[in-house]
Coordinates of C-alpha atoms in Angstrom, one line a residue:
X1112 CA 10.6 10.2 17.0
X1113 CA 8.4 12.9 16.6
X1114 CA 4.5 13.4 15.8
X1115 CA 3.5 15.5 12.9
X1116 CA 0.3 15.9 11.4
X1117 CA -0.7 14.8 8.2
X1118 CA -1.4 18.0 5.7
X1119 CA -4.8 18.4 4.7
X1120 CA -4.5 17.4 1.1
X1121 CA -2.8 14.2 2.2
X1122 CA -5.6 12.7 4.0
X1123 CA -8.5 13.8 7.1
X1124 CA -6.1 13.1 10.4
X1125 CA -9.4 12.7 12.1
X1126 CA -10.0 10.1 10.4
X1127 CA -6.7 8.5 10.2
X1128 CA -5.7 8.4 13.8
X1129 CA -2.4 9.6 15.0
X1130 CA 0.4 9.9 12.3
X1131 CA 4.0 9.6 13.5
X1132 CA 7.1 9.6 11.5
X1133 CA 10.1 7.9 12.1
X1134 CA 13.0 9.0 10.6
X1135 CA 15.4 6.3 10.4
X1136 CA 17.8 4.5 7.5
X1137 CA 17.7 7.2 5.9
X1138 CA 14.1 7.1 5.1
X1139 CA 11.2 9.8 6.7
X1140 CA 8.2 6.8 7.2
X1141 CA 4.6 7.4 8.1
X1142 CA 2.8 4.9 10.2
X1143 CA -0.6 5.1 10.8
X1144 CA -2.7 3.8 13.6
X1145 CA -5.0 0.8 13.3
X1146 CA -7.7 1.9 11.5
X1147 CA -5.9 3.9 9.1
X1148 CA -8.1 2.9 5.9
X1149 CA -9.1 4.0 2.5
X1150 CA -8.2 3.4 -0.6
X1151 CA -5.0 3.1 -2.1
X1152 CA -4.3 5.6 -5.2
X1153 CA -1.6 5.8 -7.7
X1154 CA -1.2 9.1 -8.5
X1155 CA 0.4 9.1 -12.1
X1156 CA -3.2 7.1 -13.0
X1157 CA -5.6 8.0 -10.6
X1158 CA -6.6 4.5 -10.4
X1159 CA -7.0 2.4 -7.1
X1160 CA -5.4 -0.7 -5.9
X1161 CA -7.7 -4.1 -5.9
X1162 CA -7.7 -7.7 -6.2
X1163 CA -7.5 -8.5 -9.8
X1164 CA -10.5 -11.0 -9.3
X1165 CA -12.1 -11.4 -5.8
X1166 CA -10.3 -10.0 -2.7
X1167 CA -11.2 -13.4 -0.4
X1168 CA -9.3 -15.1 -3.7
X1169 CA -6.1 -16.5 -1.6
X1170 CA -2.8 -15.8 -3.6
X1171 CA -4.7 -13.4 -6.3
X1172 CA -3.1 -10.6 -7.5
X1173 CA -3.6 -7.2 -7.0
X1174 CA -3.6 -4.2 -9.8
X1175 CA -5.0 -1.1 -10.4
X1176 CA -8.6 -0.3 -11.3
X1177 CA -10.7 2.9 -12.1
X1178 CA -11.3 3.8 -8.4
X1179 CA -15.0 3.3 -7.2
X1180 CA -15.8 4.7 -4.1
X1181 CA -18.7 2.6 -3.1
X1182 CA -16.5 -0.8 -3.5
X1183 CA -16.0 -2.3 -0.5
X1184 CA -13.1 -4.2 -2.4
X1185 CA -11.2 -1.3 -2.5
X1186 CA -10.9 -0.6 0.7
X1187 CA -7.9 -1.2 3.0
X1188 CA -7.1 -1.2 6.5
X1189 CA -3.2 -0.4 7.6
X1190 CA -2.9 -2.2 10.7
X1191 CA -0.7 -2.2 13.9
X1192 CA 1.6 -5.1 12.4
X1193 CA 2.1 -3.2 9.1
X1194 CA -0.1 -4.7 7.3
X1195 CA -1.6 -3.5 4.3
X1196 CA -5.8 -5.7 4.5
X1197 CA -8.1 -5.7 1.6
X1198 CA -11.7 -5.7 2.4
X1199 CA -10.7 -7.2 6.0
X1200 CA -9.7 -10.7 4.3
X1201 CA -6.2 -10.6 3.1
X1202 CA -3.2 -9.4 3.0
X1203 CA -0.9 -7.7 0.2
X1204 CA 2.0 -9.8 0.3
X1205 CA 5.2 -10.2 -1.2
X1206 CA 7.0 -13.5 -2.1
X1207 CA 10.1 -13.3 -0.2
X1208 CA 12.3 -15.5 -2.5
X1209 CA 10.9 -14.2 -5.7
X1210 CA 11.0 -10.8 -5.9
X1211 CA 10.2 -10.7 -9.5
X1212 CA 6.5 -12.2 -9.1
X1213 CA 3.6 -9.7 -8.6
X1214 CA 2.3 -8.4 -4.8
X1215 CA -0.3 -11.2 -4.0
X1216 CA -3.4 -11.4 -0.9
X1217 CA -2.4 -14.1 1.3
X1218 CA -3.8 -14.9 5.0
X1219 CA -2.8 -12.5 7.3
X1220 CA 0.2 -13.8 9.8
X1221 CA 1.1 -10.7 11.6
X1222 CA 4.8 -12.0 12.0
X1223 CA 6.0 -8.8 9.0
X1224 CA 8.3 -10.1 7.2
X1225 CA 6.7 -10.4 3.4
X1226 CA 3.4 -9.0 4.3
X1227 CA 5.4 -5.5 6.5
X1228 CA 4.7 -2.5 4.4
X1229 CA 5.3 1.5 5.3
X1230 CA 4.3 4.2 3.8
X1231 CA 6.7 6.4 3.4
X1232 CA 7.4 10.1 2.9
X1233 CA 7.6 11.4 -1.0
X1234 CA 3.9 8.9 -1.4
X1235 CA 5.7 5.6 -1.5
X1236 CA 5.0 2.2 -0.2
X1237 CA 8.0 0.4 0.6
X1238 CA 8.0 -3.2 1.3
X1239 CA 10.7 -3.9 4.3
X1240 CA 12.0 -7.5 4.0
X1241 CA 12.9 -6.6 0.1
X1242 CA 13.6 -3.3 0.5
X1243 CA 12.2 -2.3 -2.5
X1244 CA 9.4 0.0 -3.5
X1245 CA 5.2 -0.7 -4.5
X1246 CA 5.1 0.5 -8.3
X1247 CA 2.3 0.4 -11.2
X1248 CA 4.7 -1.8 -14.1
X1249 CA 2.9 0.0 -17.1
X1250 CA 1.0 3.2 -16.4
X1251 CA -0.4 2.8 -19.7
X1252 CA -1.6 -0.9 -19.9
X1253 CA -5.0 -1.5 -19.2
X1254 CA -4.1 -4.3 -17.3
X1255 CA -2.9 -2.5 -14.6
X1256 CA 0.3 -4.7 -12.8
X1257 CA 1.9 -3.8 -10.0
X1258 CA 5.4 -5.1 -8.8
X1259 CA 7.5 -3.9 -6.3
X1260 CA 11.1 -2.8 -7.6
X1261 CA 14.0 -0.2 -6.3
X1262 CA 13.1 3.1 -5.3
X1263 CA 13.7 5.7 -7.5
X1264 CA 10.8 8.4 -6.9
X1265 CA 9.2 7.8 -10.3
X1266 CA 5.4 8.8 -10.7
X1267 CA 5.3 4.9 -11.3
X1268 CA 6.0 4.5 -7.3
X1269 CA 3.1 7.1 -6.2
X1270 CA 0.6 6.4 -3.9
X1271 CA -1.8 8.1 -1.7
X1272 CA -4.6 6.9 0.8
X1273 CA -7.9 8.3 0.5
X1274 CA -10.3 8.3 3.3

């Protein structure tokens, strides 16, 4: 393992914390230090990752939104257990035996599994227990879905956390 900065464009490391990256299974992965928050952009839309209603709404769904700096409900933490936190109530989780529904917040268990999430080299957020990738379903709709299907380095499966 080695420790490597993260490039100016990509973020403030000041305000990140350390950055390390692990290279292993084939994939280059960045973890960032507790603390490591901002919001969660999709670069092919520009938009921002939120709860689709409330963010303290327990099994909501999450899609993207025009990105508002001053909403609080667009902020997330990436914690020590890999967790991706919305406004410090829930977190983005994945249903592990239906891969087909959309990421949802759910309490926080800190046990990885569904709710394990790295952020990985090439902007994407990969989900470990399904091995798949975060993506925007329709860049075009207004509605804004995200799923979570196989990495393919698509502009669907961009992402980028702004401090």
């Amino acid at each position: 393992m080695c420790a490597e900065s993260i490039p100016a464009a990509a973020g403030d490391p000041a305000k990140l914390g350390d950055v390390n990256i692990n290279i292993g299974l084939g994939l280059d992965v960045i973890y960032l230090r507790a603390n490591g928050l901002g919001e969660i952009r999709h670069l092919q839309t520009a938009k921002c990752i939120s709860a689709q209603n409330h963010p303290s709404q327990k099994a909501g769904i999450v899609v993207v939104k025009e990105c508002d700096l001053s909403d609080p409900d667009q902020i997330w933490v990436y914690d020590e257990e890999h967790e991706l936190v919305l406004a410090n109530l829930l977190c983005l989780d994945m249903a592990e035996t239906r891969l087909s529904d959309s990421p949802r917040l759910m309490k926080c268990h800190g046990s990885g599994g569904s709710q394990q999430w790295t952020l990985g080299k090439n902007n994407r957020i990969y989900q470990v227990s399904a091995g798949q990738c975060l993506q925007v379903v329709d860049p075009a709709d207004i509605k804004g879905y995200i799923a979570i299907a196989i990495c393919d380095g698509s502009a669907a499966q961009q992402w980028q956390i702004e401090s």
